[in-house]
Coordinates of C-alpha atoms and ligand atoms in Angstrom, one line a residue:
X1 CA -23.2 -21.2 37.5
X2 CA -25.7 -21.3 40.8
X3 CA -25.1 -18.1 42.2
X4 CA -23.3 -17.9 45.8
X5 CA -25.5 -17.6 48.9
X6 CA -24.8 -15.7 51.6
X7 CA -22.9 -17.2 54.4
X8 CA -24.5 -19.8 56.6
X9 CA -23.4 -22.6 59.3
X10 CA -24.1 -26.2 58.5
X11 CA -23.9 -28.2 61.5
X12 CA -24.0 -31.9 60.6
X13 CA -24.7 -34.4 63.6
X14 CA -23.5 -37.7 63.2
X15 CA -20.7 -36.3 61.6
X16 CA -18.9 -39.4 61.1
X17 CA -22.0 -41.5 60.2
X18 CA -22.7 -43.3 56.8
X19 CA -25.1 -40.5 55.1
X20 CA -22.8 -37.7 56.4
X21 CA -19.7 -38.9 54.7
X22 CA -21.7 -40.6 51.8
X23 CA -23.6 -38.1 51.2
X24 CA -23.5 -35.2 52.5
X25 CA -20.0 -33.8 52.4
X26 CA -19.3 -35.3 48.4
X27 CA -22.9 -32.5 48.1
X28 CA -21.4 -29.6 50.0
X29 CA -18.5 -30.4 48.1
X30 CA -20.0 -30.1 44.4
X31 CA -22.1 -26.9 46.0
X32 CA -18.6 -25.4 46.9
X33 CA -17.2 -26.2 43.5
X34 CA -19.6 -24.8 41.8
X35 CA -19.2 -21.6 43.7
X36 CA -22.5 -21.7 45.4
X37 CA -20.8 -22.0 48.6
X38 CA -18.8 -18.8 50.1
X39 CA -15.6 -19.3 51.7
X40 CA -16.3 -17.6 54.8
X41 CA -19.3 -20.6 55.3
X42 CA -18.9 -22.7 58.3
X43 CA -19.9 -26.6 57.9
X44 CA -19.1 -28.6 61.4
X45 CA -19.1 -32.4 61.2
X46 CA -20.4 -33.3 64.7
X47 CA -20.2 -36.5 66.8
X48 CA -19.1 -38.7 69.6
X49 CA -15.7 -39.4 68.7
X50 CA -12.9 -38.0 70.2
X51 CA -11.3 -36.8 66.7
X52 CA -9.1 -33.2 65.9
X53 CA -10.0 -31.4 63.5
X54 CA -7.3 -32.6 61.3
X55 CA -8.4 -35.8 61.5
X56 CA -11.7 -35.1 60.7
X57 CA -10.8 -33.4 58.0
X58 CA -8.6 -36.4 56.9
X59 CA -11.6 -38.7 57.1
X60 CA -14.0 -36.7 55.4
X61 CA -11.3 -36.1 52.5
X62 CA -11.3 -39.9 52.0
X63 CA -14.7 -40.2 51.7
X64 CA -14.8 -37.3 49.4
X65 CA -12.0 -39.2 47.0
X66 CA -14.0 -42.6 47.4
X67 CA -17.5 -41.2 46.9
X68 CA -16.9 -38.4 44.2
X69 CA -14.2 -40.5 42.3
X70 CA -12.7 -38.6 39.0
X71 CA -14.5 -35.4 40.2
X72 CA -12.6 -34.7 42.9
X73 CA -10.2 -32.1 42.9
X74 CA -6.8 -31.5 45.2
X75 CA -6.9 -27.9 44.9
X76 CA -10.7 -27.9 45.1
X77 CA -10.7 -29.8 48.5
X78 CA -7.9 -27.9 50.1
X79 CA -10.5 -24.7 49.0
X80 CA -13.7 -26.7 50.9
X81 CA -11.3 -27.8 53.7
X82 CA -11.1 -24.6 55.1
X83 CA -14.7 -24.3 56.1
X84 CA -14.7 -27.0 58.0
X85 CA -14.5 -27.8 61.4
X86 CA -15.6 -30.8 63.9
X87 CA -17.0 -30.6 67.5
X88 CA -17.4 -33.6 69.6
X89 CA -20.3 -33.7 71.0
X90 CA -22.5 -36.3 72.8
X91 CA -26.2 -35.3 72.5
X92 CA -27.7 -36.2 75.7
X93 CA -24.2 -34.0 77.5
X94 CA -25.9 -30.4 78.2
X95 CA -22.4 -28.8 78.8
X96 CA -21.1 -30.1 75.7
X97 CA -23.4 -27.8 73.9
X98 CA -21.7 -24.5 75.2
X99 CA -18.0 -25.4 73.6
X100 CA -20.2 -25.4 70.4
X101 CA -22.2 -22.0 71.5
X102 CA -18.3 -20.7 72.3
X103 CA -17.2 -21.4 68.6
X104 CA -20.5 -19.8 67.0
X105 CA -20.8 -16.6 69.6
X106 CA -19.7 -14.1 67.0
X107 CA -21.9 -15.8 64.2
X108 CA -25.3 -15.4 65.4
X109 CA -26.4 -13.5 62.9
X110 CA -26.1 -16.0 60.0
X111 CA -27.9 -18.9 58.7
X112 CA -27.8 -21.8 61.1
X113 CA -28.6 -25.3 59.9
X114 CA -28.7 -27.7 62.4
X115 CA -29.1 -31.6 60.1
X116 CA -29.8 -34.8 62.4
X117 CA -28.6 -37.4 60.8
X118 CA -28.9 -39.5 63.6
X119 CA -31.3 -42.0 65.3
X120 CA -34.8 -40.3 65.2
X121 CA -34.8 -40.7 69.2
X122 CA -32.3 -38.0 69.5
X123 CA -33.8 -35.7 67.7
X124 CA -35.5 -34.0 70.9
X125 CA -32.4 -34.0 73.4
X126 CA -30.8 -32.8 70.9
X127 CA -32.8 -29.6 70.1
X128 CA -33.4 -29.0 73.7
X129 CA -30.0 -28.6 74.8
X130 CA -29.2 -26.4 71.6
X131 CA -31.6 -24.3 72.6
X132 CA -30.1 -24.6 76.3
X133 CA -27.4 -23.6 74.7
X134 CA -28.1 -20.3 73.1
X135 CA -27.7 -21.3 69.8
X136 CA -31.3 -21.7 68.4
X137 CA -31.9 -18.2 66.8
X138 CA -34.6 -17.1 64.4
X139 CA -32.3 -17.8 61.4
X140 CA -32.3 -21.3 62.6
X141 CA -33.3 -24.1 61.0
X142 CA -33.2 -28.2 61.6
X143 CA -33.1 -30.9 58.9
X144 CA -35.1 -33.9 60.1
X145 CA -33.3 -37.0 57.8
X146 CA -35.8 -40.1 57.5
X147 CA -36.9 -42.0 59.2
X148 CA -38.7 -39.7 61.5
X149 CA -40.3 -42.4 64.1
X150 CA -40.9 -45.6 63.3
X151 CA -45.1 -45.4 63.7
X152 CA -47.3 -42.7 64.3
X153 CA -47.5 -42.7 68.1
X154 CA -43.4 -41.7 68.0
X155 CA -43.4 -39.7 65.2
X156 CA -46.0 -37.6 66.9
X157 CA -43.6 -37.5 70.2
X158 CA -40.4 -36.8 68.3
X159 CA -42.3 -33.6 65.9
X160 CA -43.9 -32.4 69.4
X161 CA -40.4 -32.2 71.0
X162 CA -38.4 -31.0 67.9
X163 CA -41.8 -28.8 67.8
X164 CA -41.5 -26.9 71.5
X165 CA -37.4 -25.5 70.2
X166 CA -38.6 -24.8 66.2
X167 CA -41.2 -23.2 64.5
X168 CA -43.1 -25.4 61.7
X169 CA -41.1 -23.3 59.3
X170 CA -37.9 -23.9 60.5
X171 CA -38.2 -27.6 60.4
X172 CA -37.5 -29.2 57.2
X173 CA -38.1 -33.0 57.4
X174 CA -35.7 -34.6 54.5
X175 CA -37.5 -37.2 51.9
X176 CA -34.2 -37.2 49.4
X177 CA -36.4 -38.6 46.7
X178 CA -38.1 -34.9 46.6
X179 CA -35.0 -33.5 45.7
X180 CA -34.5 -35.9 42.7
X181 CA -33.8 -33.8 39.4
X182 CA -35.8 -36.3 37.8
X183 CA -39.0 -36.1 40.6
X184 CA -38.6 -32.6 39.7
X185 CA -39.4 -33.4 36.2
X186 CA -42.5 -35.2 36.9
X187 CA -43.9 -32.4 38.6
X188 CA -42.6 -30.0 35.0
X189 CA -44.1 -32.5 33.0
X190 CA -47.4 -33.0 34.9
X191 CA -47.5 -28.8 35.7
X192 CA -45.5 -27.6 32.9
X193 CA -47.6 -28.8 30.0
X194 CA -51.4 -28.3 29.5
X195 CA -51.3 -31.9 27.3
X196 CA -51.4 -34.5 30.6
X197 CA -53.5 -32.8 32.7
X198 CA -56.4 -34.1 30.3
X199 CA -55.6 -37.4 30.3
X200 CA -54.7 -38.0 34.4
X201 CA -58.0 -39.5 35.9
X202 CA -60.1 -42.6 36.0
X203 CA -61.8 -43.3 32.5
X204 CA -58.6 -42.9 30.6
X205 CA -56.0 -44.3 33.2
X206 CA -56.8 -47.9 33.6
X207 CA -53.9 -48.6 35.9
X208 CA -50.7 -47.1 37.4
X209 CA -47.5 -48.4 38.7
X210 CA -44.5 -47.4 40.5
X211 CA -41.4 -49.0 41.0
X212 CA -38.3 -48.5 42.9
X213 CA -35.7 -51.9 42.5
X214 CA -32.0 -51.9 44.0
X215 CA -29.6 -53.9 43.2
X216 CA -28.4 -53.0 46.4
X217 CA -28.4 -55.5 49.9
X218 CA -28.8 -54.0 53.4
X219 CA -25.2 -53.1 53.0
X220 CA -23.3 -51.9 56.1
X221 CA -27.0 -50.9 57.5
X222 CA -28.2 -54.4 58.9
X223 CA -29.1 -53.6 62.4
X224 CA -30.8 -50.7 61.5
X225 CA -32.4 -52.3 59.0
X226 CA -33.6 -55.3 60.7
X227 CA -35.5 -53.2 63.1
X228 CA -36.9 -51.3 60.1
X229 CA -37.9 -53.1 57.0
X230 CA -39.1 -52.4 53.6
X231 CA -42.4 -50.9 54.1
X232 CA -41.0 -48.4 56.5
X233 CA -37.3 -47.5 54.8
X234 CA -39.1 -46.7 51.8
X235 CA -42.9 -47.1 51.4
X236 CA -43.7 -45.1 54.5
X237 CA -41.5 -41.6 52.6
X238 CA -39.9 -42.1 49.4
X239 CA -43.1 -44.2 47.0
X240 CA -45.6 -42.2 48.9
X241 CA -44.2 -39.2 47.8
X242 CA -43.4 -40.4 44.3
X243 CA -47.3 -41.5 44.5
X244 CA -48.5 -38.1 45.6
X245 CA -46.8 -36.3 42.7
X246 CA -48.2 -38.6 40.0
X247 CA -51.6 -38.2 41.8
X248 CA -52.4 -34.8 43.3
X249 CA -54.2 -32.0 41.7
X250 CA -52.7 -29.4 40.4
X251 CA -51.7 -27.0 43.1
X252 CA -52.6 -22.8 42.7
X253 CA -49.0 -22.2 43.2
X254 CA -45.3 -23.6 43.5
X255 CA -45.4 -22.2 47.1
X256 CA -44.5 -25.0 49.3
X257 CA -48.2 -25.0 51.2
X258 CA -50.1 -25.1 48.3
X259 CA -48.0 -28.0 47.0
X260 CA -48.1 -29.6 50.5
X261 CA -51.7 -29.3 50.9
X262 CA -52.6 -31.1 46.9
X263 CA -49.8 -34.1 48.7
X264 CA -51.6 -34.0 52.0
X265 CA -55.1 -34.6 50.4
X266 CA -53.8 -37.3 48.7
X267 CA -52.4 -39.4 51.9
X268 CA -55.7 -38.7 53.3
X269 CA -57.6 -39.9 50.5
X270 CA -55.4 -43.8 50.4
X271 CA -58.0 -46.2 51.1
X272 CA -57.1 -48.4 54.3
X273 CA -55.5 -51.2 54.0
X274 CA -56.7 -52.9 56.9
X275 CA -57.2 -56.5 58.4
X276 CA -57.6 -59.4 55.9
X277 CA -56.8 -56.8 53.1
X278 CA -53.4 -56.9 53.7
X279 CA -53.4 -60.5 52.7
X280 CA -55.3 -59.9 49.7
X281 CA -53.6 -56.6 48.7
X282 CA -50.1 -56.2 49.7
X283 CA -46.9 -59.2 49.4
X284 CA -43.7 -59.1 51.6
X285 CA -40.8 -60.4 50.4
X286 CA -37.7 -61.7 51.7
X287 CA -34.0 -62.2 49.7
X288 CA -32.5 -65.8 49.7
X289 CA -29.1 -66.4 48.0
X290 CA -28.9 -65.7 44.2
X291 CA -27.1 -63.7 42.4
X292 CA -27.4 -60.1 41.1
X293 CA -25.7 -59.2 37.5
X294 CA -23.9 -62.2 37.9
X295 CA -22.1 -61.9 40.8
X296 CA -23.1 -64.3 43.9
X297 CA -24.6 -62.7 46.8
X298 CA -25.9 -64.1 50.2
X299 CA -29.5 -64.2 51.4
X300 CA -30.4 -61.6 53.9
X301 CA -30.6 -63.9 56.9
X302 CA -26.6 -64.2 56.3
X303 CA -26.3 -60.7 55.6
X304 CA -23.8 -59.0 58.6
X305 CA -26.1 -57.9 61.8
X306 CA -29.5 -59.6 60.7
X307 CA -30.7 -61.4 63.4
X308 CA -30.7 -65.6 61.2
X309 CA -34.6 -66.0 62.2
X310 CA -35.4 -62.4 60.9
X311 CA -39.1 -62.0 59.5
X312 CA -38.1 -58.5 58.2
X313 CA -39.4 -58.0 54.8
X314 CA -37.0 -56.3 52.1
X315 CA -39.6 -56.6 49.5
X316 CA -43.2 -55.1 49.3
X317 CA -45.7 -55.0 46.9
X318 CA -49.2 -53.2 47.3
X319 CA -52.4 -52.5 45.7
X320 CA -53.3 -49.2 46.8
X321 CA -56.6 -46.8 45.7
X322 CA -56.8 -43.4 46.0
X323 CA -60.8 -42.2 47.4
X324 CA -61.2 -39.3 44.8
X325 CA -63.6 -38.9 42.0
X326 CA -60.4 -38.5 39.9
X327 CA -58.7 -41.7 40.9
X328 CA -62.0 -44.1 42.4
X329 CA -61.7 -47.2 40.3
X330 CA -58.1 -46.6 38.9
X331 CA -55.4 -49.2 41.1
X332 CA -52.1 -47.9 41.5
X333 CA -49.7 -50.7 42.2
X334 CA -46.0 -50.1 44.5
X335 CA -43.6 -52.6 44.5
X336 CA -40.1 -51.8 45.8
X337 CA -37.7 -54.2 47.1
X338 CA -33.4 -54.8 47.8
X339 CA -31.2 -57.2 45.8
X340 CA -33.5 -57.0 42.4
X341 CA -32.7 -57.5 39.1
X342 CA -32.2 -53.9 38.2
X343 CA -31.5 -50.6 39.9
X344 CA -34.7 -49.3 38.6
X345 CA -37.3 -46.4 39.6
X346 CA -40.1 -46.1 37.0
X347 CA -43.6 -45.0 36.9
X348 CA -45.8 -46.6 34.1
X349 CA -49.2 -45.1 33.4
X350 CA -51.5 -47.6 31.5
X351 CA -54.0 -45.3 29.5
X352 CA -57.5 -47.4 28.4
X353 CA -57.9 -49.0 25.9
X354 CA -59.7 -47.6 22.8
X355 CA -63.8 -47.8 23.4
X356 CA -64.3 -48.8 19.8
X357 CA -62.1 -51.1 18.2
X358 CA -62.0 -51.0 14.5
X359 CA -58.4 -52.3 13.7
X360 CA -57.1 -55.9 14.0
X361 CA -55.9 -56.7 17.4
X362 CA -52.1 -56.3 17.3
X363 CA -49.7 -59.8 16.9
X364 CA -47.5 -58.6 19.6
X365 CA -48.0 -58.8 23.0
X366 CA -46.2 -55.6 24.0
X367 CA -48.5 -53.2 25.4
X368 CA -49.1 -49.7 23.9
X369 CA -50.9 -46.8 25.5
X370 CA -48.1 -46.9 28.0
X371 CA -46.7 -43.5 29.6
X372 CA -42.8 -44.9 31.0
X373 CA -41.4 -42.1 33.3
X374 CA -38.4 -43.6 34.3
X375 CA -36.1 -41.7 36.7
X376 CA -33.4 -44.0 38.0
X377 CA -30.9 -45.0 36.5
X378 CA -31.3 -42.6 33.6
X379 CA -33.6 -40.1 33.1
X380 CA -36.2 -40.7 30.3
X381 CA -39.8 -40.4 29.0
X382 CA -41.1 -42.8 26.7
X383 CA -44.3 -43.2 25.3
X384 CA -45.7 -46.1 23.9
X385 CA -48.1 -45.5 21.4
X386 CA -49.5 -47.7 18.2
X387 CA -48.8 -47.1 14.9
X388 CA -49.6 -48.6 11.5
X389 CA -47.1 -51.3 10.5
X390 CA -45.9 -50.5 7.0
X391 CA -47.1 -52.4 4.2
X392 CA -50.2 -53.7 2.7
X393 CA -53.1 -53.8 5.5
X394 CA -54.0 -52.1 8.3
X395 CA -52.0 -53.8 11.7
X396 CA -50.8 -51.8 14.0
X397 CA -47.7 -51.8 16.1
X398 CA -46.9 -50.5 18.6
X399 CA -43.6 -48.2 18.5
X400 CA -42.2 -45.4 21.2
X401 CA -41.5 -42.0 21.3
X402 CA -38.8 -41.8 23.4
X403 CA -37.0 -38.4 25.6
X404 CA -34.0 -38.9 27.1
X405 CA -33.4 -36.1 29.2
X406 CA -30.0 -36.9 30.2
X407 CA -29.0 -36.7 26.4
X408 CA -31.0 -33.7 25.9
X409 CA -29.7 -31.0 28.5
X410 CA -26.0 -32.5 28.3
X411 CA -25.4 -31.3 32.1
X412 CA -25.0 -33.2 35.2
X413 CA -27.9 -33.4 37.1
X414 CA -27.8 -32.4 40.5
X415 CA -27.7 -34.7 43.6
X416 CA -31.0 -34.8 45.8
X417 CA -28.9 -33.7 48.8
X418 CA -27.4 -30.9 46.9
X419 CA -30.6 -29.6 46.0
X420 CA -32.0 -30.5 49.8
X421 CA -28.9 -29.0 51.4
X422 CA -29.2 -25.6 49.6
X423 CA -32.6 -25.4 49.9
X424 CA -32.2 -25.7 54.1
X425 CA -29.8 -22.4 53.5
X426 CA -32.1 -20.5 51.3
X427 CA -35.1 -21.5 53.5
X428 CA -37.8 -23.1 50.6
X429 CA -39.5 -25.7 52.5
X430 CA -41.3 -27.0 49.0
X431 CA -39.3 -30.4 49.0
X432 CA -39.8 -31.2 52.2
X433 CA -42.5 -32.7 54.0
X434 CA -44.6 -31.0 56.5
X435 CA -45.7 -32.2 59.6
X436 CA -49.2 -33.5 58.7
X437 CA -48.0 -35.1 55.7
X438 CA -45.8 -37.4 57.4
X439 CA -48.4 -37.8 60.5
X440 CA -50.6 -39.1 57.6
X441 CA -48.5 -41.4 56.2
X442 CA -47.5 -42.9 59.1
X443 CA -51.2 -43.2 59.7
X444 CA -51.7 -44.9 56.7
X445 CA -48.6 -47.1 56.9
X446 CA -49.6 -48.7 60.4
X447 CA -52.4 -50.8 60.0
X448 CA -50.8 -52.5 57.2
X449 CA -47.9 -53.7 59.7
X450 CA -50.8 -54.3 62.3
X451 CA -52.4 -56.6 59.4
X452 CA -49.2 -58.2 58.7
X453 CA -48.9 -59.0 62.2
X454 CA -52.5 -60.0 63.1
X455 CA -52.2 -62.3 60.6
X456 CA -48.9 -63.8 61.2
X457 CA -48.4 -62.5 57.0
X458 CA -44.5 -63.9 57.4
X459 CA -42.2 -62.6 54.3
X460 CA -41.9 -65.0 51.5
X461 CA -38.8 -65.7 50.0
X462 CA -37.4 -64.6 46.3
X463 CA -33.8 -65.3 44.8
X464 CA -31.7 -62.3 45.2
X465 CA -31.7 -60.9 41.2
X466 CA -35.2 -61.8 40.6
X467 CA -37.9 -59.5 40.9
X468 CA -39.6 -60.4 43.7
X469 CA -41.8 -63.3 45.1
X470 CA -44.0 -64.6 42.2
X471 CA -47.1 -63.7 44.9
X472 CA -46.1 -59.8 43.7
X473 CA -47.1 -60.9 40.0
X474 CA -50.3 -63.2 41.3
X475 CA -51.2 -59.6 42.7
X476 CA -51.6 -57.2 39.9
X477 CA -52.0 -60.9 38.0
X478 CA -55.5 -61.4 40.0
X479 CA -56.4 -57.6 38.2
X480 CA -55.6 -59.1 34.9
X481 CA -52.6 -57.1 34.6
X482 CA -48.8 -57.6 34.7
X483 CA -45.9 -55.5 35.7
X484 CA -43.8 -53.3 33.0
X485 CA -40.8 -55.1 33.1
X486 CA -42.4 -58.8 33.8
X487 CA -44.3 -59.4 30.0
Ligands
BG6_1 C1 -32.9 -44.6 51.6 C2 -33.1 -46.0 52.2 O1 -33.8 -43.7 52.1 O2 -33.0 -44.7 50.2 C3 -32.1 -47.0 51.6 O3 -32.9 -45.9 53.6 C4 -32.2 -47.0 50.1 O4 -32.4 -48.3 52.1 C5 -32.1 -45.5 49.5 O5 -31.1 -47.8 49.6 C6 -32.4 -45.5 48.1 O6 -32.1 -44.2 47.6 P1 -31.5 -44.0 46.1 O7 -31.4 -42.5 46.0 O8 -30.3 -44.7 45.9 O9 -32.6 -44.5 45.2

C-alpha cells in the first residue's frame, strides 16, 4: 500500500469540465482508496456554475460510478466525499477569489495545488488574482494541463504570466503520457538494464517508429478540437515525449533536471521540417465515414461542433531525424491519428540487418530484428528475433520472445493522472515538462503548420477504421520500409 501523504489542498478549476470528472476525480478516488489520501485532505471542484456543494458532490459521484464502473465503492465514496468541497468561481472576477481565501485562511500551511484544467488563456488571470488573493504561498504549486498555447508566440505569453505568480519549481506543466506505468517502463528498460544501451544508435538501428492509434472520434470535444488538430493535440506533447525517451542519452541521475535536460537536447537536436519538406516528409489525414470494429461511425465533418468545410487534420504522419552523432542517418517515423483500426500505442525498433549473410534468406516476409514496446492497450515487450526452423537444413525463422508485463506483476497499473496528481503533492517535477522543453517543441512544431499552410497541404481523407491515408504508407514506403502493423 502507497503510503499516506501529508495533508494537502487540491483545487481543481473547471471543476465541472470533461477531464475533471473523467479523469481526475475517478484518480483522487483510487489515491483515496488506496489510503494514500488522508481524510483531513481538502480537494475543491471549482467553476462557473452556480452549484451547492451537494450537488457537486452528486455530480462528481456519478461520474465516479460511470468512469470507475465495478470499482467503485458506496462506503468508499461516502469516505472521499467528505473531502470535498466546490467553490464557484469565475476566473476573470477578482472578488470571487477572497470567498475561496475565506475557506483556506486557517490552511495555509499545507500543500496547495492549484490544477487548470481550463482553456490555456486563463491560465494567467487566473494566477494573478490567486495571488491577489492571498492564497499563492510557498507550498504552492500549479498544474498546467495541455495544451499550454497553441504556438510558441502564446505559449511564451501564457509561461511569462503563470511565470510572474510561480517559481519554475512550482509549476508543473501536465503531459499525462509521462505518467504512463508503461512510459515508465521504457525509461526501466532503456536505464534499468546495461543490454540496450549497446544497441540504441545509428549502425545498428536502421529505423524507428512510434505509434499512437484511437479508436476514438473527437467525441464530445469538437469545437475544441476543430481549432486544434492532430499535430497539436498530440504531436506537439504526448509523441514528442514518447520520442525523447526512446531517444535521449542516458541522464547522470533520475533528478527531474538531469532527465529534463537529456529530453531538452533532444527537441533541440529535431531537424526542421520546413517549407517544401513538409510535403515530402509529413501526411495529414482526415476521417470520412467507415466503420470502426464493426460498428458504423460518421466522418468528422459530420461529427457534433466541426465546422462541415473543416481542413483540420485528425491524422498525422512524419518523418522526423534527430541531429546527433547517435541518431544522424537513423529515421524515426510518428504516425498518430483518431478513428483507427486499433486503440494502439507502440514503439517498434528495427535493428540492421546482419553485415554478412551466410544463411538462406528466410520464406516469410515477417520481419525479425524487431524490438515491439507496446504500451497501450496492454503492456508488453516482444522481441523478434530469428531462429533455426527445425528440421533438416539451415532456414531460419523468425519467432518472438515475448513479456507481458501485465501478466507478470498481476497488479493494476496505475492511472497517469494518479501518478501525475501525487506527484504535484509530493513536489517531483520529473514527469513533467519544463519550460524550455515545451518552448522547444512548440518551436519545432510551428513551421510544420506554417509549411502546411504555405503550401495549401489540405488533409487527405481515410475511412474511419483504416489506418490512415495510403500517402502515410507511400511515406516510410519511399524509405523502402513499411509500418509494423501494415505487412
Ligand atoms: C489527450 C488528447 O491529450 O490524449 C486526446 O487531447 C486523446 O485527443 C488523449 O484522445 C489520448 O490519451 P490516452 O491516454 O487515452 O492514450
Amino acid at each position: 500500500m502507497a503510503a499516506i501523504l501529508p495533508r494537502f489542498d487540491m483545487l481543481l478549476f473547471g471543476g465541472t469540465g470533461d477531464l475533471v470528472t473523467r479523469k481526475l476525480l475517478p484518480a483522487l478516488y483510487r489515491r483515496h482508496a488506496e489510503g494514500q489520501v488522508c481524510e483531513d485532505s481538502r480537494i475543491y471542484g471549482i467553476a462557473r456554475s452556480q452549484l451547492t456543494r451537494a450537488e457537486y458532490i452528486a455530480q462528481a459521484e456519478a461520474a465516479c460510478r460511470e468512469f470507475l464502473g465495478a470499482e467503485f465503492d458506496a462506503d468508499t465514496w461516502t469516505a472521499f466525499s467528505r473531502s470535498l468541497d466546490y467553490a464557484r468561481v469565475d476566473a476573470g472576477t477578482p472578488t470571487d477569489f477572497s470567498a475561496l481565501a475565506a475557506a483556506l485562511a486557517d490552511r495555509a500551511g499545507l500543500v496547495r495545488v492549484f490544477f487548470f484544467s481550463t482553456a490555456s488563456t486563463l491560465f494567467a488571470s487566473i494566477s494573478q488574482n490567486l495571488a491577489a488573493a492571498g492564497l499563492v504561498t510557498p507550498l504552492s504549486r500549479v498544474v498546467l494541463e495541455k495544451p499550454l498555447g497553441n504556438d510558441v508566440a502564446s505559449a511564451e505569453l501564457i509561461n511569462h504570466e503563470v511565470g510572474l505568480i510561480f517559481n519554475e519549481k512550482q509549476i508543473y506543466r501536465i503531459d499525462h503520457y509521462l505518467g504512463k506505468e508503461a512510459v515508465q517502463n521504457l525509461m526501466a528498460l532503456r536505464f534499468g538494464n546495461a543490454l540496450f544501451e549497446p544497441l540504441w544508435r545509428r549502425g545498428l538501428i536502421k529505423h524507428v517508429q512510434i505509434t499512437v492509434a484511437e479508436e476514438l472520434g473527437v467525441e464530445r470535444r469538437g469545437q475544441f478540437y476543430d481549432n486544434t488538430g492532430a499535430l497539436r493535440d498530440m504531436v506537439q506533447n504526448h509523441l514528442l515525449q514518447l520520442l525523447c525517451i526512446m531517444a535521449m542519452e542516458p541522464p547522470a541521475s533520475s533528478d527531474p533536471d538531469a532527465v529534463r535536460d537529456e529530453k531538452l537536447k533532444v527537441l533541440r537536436a529535431l531537424r526542421p521540417l520546413r517549407d517544401r519538406d513538409v510535403l515530402t516528409k509529413t501526411v495529414r489525414g482526415q476521417y470520412r465515414a467507415g466503420s470502426v470494429r464493426g460498428v458504423a461511425v460518421p466522418g468528422y465533418l459530420d461529427e457534433a461542433d466541426i465546422s462541415p468545410d473543416s481542413t483540420t487534420e485528425t491524422f498525422v504522419a512524419l518523418k522526423v531525424e534527430i541531429d546527433t552523432w547517435r541518431w544522424a542517418g537513423v529515421p524515426f517515423y510518428l504516425r498518430t491519428g483518431k478513428r483507427l483500426q486499433d486503440r494502439l500505442t507502440e514503439l517498434v525498433v528495427t535493428f540492421d540487418d546482419v553485415p554478412h549473410p551466410i544463411f538462406e534468406k528466410p520464406a516469410s516476409s515477417e520481419a525479425a530484428n524487431l524490438l515491439v514496446i507496446r504500451l497501450q492497450p496492454d503492456e508488453s515487450i516482444t522481441l523478434t528475433i530469428l531462429a533455426k526452423n527445425p528440421g533438416e537444413g539451415m532456414r531460419l525463422k523468425p519467432v518472438s520472445l515475448s513479456l507481458d508485463l501485465g501478466e507478470t506483476f498481476k497488479t493494476r497499473s496505475i492511472d497517469a493522472y494518479e501518478r501525475l496528481l501525487m506527484d504535484t503533492v509530493k513536489g517531483n517535477l520529473t514527469l513533467f515538462m519544463r519550460r524550455d522543453e515545451l518552448d522547444a517543441a512548440w518551436r519545432w512544431i510551428d513551421p510544420i503548420r506554417a509549411g502546411w499552410q504555405e503550401f495549401d497541404e489540405k488533409p487527405k481523407s481515410y475511412i474511419a477504421g483504416s489506418w490512415g491515408p495510403s500517402a502515410a504508407s507511400a511515406l516510410i514506403g519511399r524509405d523502402g520500409f513499411e509500418w509494423h502493423d501494415e505487412p
